[in-house]
Coordinates of C-alpha atoms in Angstrom, one line a residue:
M22 CA -9.1 -65.9 -74.8
K23 CA -9.4 -62.6 -73.5
K24 CA -13.3 -63.2 -73.1
R25 CA -12.6 -66.6 -71.3
K26 CA -10.5 -64.1 -69.1
K27 CA -13.0 -61.8 -68.3
K28 CA -15.5 -64.5 -67.5
V29 CA -13.4 -66.4 -65.0
L30 CA -12.7 -63.0 -63.9
R31 CA -16.6 -62.3 -62.9
F32 CA -17.0 -65.4 -62.1
I33 CA -14.6 -65.3 -59.1
A34 CA -16.3 -61.6 -58.4
F35 CA -19.2 -62.6 -58.4
F36 CA -18.9 -65.5 -55.7
T37 CA -16.5 -63.8 -53.1
V38 CA -19.2 -61.2 -53.4
L39 CA -22.1 -63.8 -52.4
A40 CA -19.9 -65.2 -49.9
F41 CA -18.9 -62.1 -48.1
S42 CA -22.5 -61.3 -48.5
I43 CA -23.6 -65.0 -46.7
C44 CA -21.2 -64.3 -44.2
S45 CA -21.9 -61.3 -42.8
F46 CA -25.6 -62.1 -42.9
I47 CA -24.8 -64.7 -40.7
I48 CA -22.6 -62.8 -38.0
F49 CA -25.3 -60.0 -38.1
L50 CA -27.7 -63.3 -36.8
R51 CA -26.0 -63.8 -34.3
D52 CA -27.5 -62.6 -31.1
D53 CA -24.0 -61.3 -29.6
M54 CA -23.0 -59.1 -32.8
Q55 CA -26.3 -57.6 -33.2
F56 CA -26.2 -56.8 -29.1
V57 CA -22.6 -55.1 -30.1
I58 CA -24.3 -53.3 -33.3
R59 CA -26.9 -51.9 -30.9
D60 CA -24.4 -51.2 -28.0
T61 CA -22.3 -49.0 -30.2
V62 CA -24.8 -47.3 -32.0
A63 CA -26.4 -46.1 -28.2
R64 CA -22.9 -45.2 -27.1
F65 CA -22.8 -43.0 -30.1
Q66 CA -25.7 -41.1 -29.3
N67 CA -25.4 -40.7 -25.8
N68 CA -21.3 -39.8 -25.8
E69 CA -22.3 -39.0 -22.1
I70 CA -18.5 -37.1 -21.8
N71 CA -20.0 -33.9 -23.8
N72 CA -21.6 -33.2 -20.8
I73 CA -18.9 -32.7 -18.3
T74 CA -18.2 -29.3 -18.6
V75 CA -15.3 -27.2 -17.0
K76 CA -16.4 -25.5 -13.6
N77 CA -14.6 -22.0 -13.2
D78 CA -16.6 -20.2 -10.9
I79 CA -16.2 -22.3 -7.7
A80 CA -14.8 -21.4 -4.1
T81 CA -12.3 -23.5 -3.0
E82 CA -10.1 -24.0 -0.3
S83 CA -6.8 -25.4 0.1
V84 CA -6.2 -28.5 2.3
T85 CA -3.4 -31.4 2.9
I86 CA -3.9 -35.0 2.4
E87 CA -3.7 -35.7 5.9
E88 CA -7.0 -33.1 6.6
L89 CA -8.7 -34.7 4.0
K90 CA -8.6 -37.9 5.7
A91 CA -10.0 -36.4 8.6
Y92 CA -12.8 -35.1 7.3
S93 CA -16.0 -37.5 8.0
N94 CA -18.1 -37.3 4.7
V95 CA -14.5 -38.5 2.4
T96 CA -13.9 -41.8 1.3
F97 CA -10.7 -43.1 0.3
N98 CA -10.8 -45.9 -1.7
E99 CA -9.1 -47.1 -5.1
S100 CA -11.4 -47.4 -7.7
M101 CA -9.8 -44.7 -9.8
L102 CA -6.2 -46.9 -10.2
L103 CA -5.5 -47.0 -14.0
V104 CA -3.4 -50.0 -14.9
N105 CA -2.1 -51.1 -17.8
E106 CA 1.3 -51.8 -19.8
E107 CA 2.4 -48.6 -19.4
Y108 CA 1.0 -47.5 -15.9
R109 CA 1.7 -50.7 -14.0
L110 CA 1.8 -51.8 -10.6
C111 CA 4.7 -53.0 -8.4
E112 CA 5.4 -56.3 -6.9
N113 CA 4.7 -55.3 -3.3
Y114 CA 1.2 -53.9 -4.1
K115 CA -1.7 -55.1 -2.3
P116 CA -5.2 -53.6 -2.3
E117 CA -7.7 -53.1 1.0
S118 CA -9.3 -56.3 0.6
A119 CA -12.2 -58.7 1.3
E120 CA -13.7 -62.4 1.5
Y121 CA -16.6 -62.3 -1.1
E122 CA -18.2 -65.0 0.3
A123 CA -21.3 -65.4 -1.6
R124 CA -18.7 -66.5 -4.6
A125 CA -15.6 -67.5 -2.7
V126 CA -13.2 -65.0 -3.9
T127 CA -10.9 -61.8 -2.7
V128 CA -11.8 -58.4 -4.4
N129 CA -11.3 -55.1 -3.7
T130 CA -13.1 -54.0 -0.2
C131 CA -15.3 -51.0 -2.6
I132 CA -16.8 -53.4 -5.0
V133 CA -18.8 -55.7 -2.7
Q134 CA -21.7 -53.7 -2.2
A135 CA -22.0 -53.0 -5.9
F136 CA -21.2 -56.5 -6.9
T137 CA -23.7 -57.6 -4.6
K138 CA -26.7 -54.8 -5.8
L139 CA -25.7 -56.4 -9.5
S140 CA -26.4 -59.7 -9.0
K141 CA -28.9 -59.3 -7.1
T142 CA -30.7 -57.1 -9.7
L143 CA -29.3 -59.8 -12.1
L144 CA -31.5 -62.8 -10.5
E145 CA -34.4 -60.6 -10.1
E146 CA -34.5 -59.3 -13.6
T147 CA -33.3 -62.7 -15.7
G148 CA -33.5 -65.7 -13.0
E149 CA -29.4 -66.5 -13.6
T150 CA -27.0 -65.9 -10.8
L151 CA -23.9 -64.2 -12.0
Y152 CA -20.5 -66.1 -10.8
I153 CA -17.0 -64.8 -10.8
S154 CA -13.8 -66.8 -12.2
S155 CA -11.4 -64.8 -11.5
A156 CA -11.0 -61.9 -9.2
L157 CA -8.3 -60.4 -7.3
R158 CA -4.9 -62.5 -8.4
S159 CA -1.6 -61.5 -6.6
F160 CA 1.6 -60.2 -9.2
E161 CA 3.4 -63.8 -7.9
R162 CA 0.3 -65.3 -10.0
Q163 CA 0.0 -63.2 -12.7
K164 CA 3.5 -63.7 -13.5
E165 CA 3.1 -67.3 -13.2
I166 CA 0.0 -67.0 -15.6
K167 CA 2.3 -65.4 -18.1
Q168 CA 4.6 -67.8 -18.3
E169 CA 1.6 -70.3 -18.9
K170 CA 0.2 -68.7 -21.7
G171 CA 2.5 -65.9 -23.4
D172 CA 1.2 -63.6 -25.1
I173 CA -2.9 -63.9 -24.4
A174 CA -1.7 -62.7 -20.7
Q175 CA -0.9 -59.5 -19.5
N176 CA 2.4 -58.9 -18.0
P177 CA 3.2 -58.6 -14.1
G178 CA 1.6 -55.5 -12.9
A179 CA 0.1 -54.7 -15.7
S180 CA -2.9 -56.6 -14.5
E181 CA -6.5 -54.8 -13.2
H182 CA -6.9 -58.2 -10.8
Q183 CA -4.0 -57.4 -9.3
T184 CA -6.2 -54.3 -8.0
G185 CA -9.1 -56.5 -6.8
L186 CA -11.0 -54.2 -8.6
A187 CA -11.8 -56.3 -11.9
V188 CA -14.0 -59.7 -12.0
D189 CA -14.2 -62.0 -14.8
V190 CA -18.2 -62.8 -14.7
Y191 CA -20.6 -65.4 -16.2
V192 CA -23.8 -67.4 -15.8
Q193 CA -24.7 -70.8 -16.1
Y194 CA -23.7 -71.7 -19.9
F195 CA -22.3 -68.6 -21.3
A196 CA -19.2 -67.8 -20.5
G197 CA -16.1 -65.9 -22.0
E198 CA -16.9 -64.6 -25.8
S199 CA -20.5 -66.8 -25.4
F200 CA -21.2 -64.3 -22.2
T201 CA -23.4 -61.8 -24.6
K202 CA -25.0 -64.3 -26.5
C203 CA -27.6 -64.6 -23.9
E204 CA -30.1 -62.0 -21.9
S205 CA -27.9 -61.8 -19.1
G206 CA -24.6 -60.8 -20.5
Q207 CA -26.8 -58.3 -22.7
F208 CA -28.0 -57.3 -19.5
I209 CA -24.7 -57.0 -17.8
N210 CA -22.7 -55.3 -20.5
S211 CA -25.8 -52.6 -20.6
N212 CA -26.7 -52.0 -17.2
C213 CA -23.7 -52.4 -14.7
D214 CA -23.2 -49.1 -14.6
D215 CA -25.8 -48.6 -13.0
Y216 CA -23.8 -50.1 -10.1
G217 CA -20.3 -48.4 -11.0
F218 CA -19.0 -50.7 -13.0
I219 CA -17.7 -50.4 -16.5
I220 CA -16.7 -52.9 -19.7
R221 CA -13.1 -52.1 -19.3
Y222 CA -12.3 -53.6 -22.8
P223 CA -15.1 -52.5 -25.0
F224 CA -15.5 -54.1 -28.8
F225 CA -14.1 -50.0 -30.5
G226 CA -11.0 -50.3 -27.6
K227 CA -8.1 -52.3 -28.5
L228 CA -6.2 -49.8 -30.5
K229 CA -6.1 -47.6 -26.8
T230 CA -6.3 -50.9 -24.5
G231 CA -4.1 -53.4 -26.3
I232 CA -7.2 -56.1 -25.3
T233 CA -9.5 -57.4 -27.3
Y234 CA -13.3 -57.1 -26.9
E235 CA -14.0 -58.6 -23.4
P236 CA -17.3 -58.7 -22.3
W237 CA -17.0 -61.1 -19.2
H238 CA -14.5 -58.5 -17.7
L239 CA -16.0 -55.9 -15.2
R240 CA -13.8 -53.0 -13.8
Y241 CA -15.4 -50.7 -10.9
V242 CA -14.5 -47.1 -11.3
G243 CA -17.9 -45.8 -9.0
F244 CA -20.0 -43.2 -10.1
P245 CA -20.3 -41.3 -11.6
H246 CA -17.4 -42.4 -14.3
A247 CA -18.9 -45.4 -14.9
K248 CA -21.8 -43.4 -16.6
I249 CA -19.7 -41.3 -18.3
I250 CA -17.4 -44.3 -19.8
N251 CA -19.8 -47.0 -20.7
N252 CA -22.5 -44.4 -22.1
S253 CA -19.4 -42.6 -24.6
L254 CA -16.6 -44.1 -27.2
I255 CA -13.8 -44.4 -25.0
T256 CA -12.1 -46.3 -23.4
Y257 CA -11.1 -45.5 -19.2
E258 CA -7.2 -44.3 -20.7
Q259 CA -9.4 -42.0 -22.4
Y260 CA -10.9 -41.0 -20.3
I261 CA -8.4 -40.4 -17.6
E262 CA -6.9 -38.0 -20.2
H263 CA -9.9 -36.1 -20.2
F264 CA -9.1 -34.3 -17.3
E265 CA -6.5 -31.9 -17.2
P266 CA -5.0 -31.5 -14.0
G267 CA -6.2 -29.0 -11.4
V268 CA -9.3 -28.1 -13.2
F269 CA -12.6 -28.7 -11.6
Y270 CA -14.9 -30.6 -14.1
E271 CA -19.0 -30.6 -13.3
Y272 CA -21.2 -33.5 -14.3
D273 CA -24.7 -34.2 -13.0
G274 CA -24.6 -33.0 -9.4
Y275 CA -21.1 -34.0 -9.1
I276 CA -17.5 -31.9 -9.1
I277 CA -14.8 -34.1 -10.6
S278 CA -10.9 -33.0 -10.5
R279 CA -7.4 -34.7 -10.9
Q280 CA -5.0 -33.2 -9.1
L281 CA -1.2 -33.5 -7.3
E282 CA -1.5 -34.9 -3.9
N283 CA 1.0 -32.1 -2.4
N284 CA -1.5 -29.4 -4.0
I285 CA -5.0 -30.7 -2.8
K286 CA -8.0 -28.0 -2.8
V287 CA -11.7 -28.7 -2.4
P288 CA -14.7 -27.0 -2.8
E289 CA -15.7 -25.2 -0.2
K290 CA -19.2 -27.0 0.2
F291 CA -19.5 -30.6 -0.6
T292 CA -22.0 -33.5 0.6
S293 CA -19.5 -36.1 0.3
A294 CA -16.4 -37.2 -1.7
V295 CA -14.7 -40.2 -2.5
V296 CA -10.5 -39.8 -2.9
S297 CA -8.5 -42.2 -5.0
E298 CA -4.8 -42.5 -6.4
D299 CA -5.3 -42.8 -10.1
N300 CA -1.3 -44.3 -10.9
T301 CA -0.4 -41.9 -13.0
G302 CA 1.1 -39.4 -10.1
H303 CA -2.1 -37.7 -9.7
I304 CA -5.4 -38.3 -7.4
F305 CA -8.8 -38.3 -8.2
L306 CA -11.1 -36.4 -6.5
T307 CA -15.2 -36.7 -7.1
F308 CA -17.0 -34.4 -4.8
C309 CA -21.0 -34.9 -4.8
V310 CA -23.1 -31.4 -4.4
S311 CA -26.4 -31.9 -5.1
E312 CA -28.9 -32.3 -2.5

């Protein structure tokens, strides 16, 4: 009786291992899963976040926000807004938006040029047109979506679509979860940071973002932030947390600082700068200091 029981257990164990091996092999054969593995390994190897260093020896001067707005080489936008369940947007928040006529959608003004360049490059490289299925959505529209879809939709105020900085993209025949099954989707995921976009909800980020992998959801953050985030195993939440308020950081010709609006300091010399609120009570200042 004991021998028979052992044989049955061995039989079950054998077929369990065999089934697991077959499933793993099938998954590995999928183009999108192979891409995810390669992409994750590449991020781990690059780990650009480690190339950000504290800059202590920098000459600075104090300015008010109004004085900073008068600088001809400073651009104000909303590119660094952190939006999630913890840091929500208010009901009456409306971004600076523009009609993106090429796709008949409304987006945040600051992403138009970058998305146009990204779309043009994709067309040149793969022959595919990059479409937008969802862009700017109002607080009220998000409320409707939440009522329609329940738990799978984000709460009103917690959706990046309210900023107009996020776009859900697709190409013909490949949308949603199947986006990275095609060459175009893989190209976008690998190269969107060259145009200031990140994959906002990466494969490894659910514990931090609360949202599963969305390779079709692009979020604009600008330079050099997109390069650092997309080439490190971090989420946008972790990136924001990396910058201690009031400290200056250096990265590849840029000086980055996260500061309080009532205590702004800027380098005495810089070529240009982008200033954005981050929705956590601070502002991000990104200075280009390279010639």
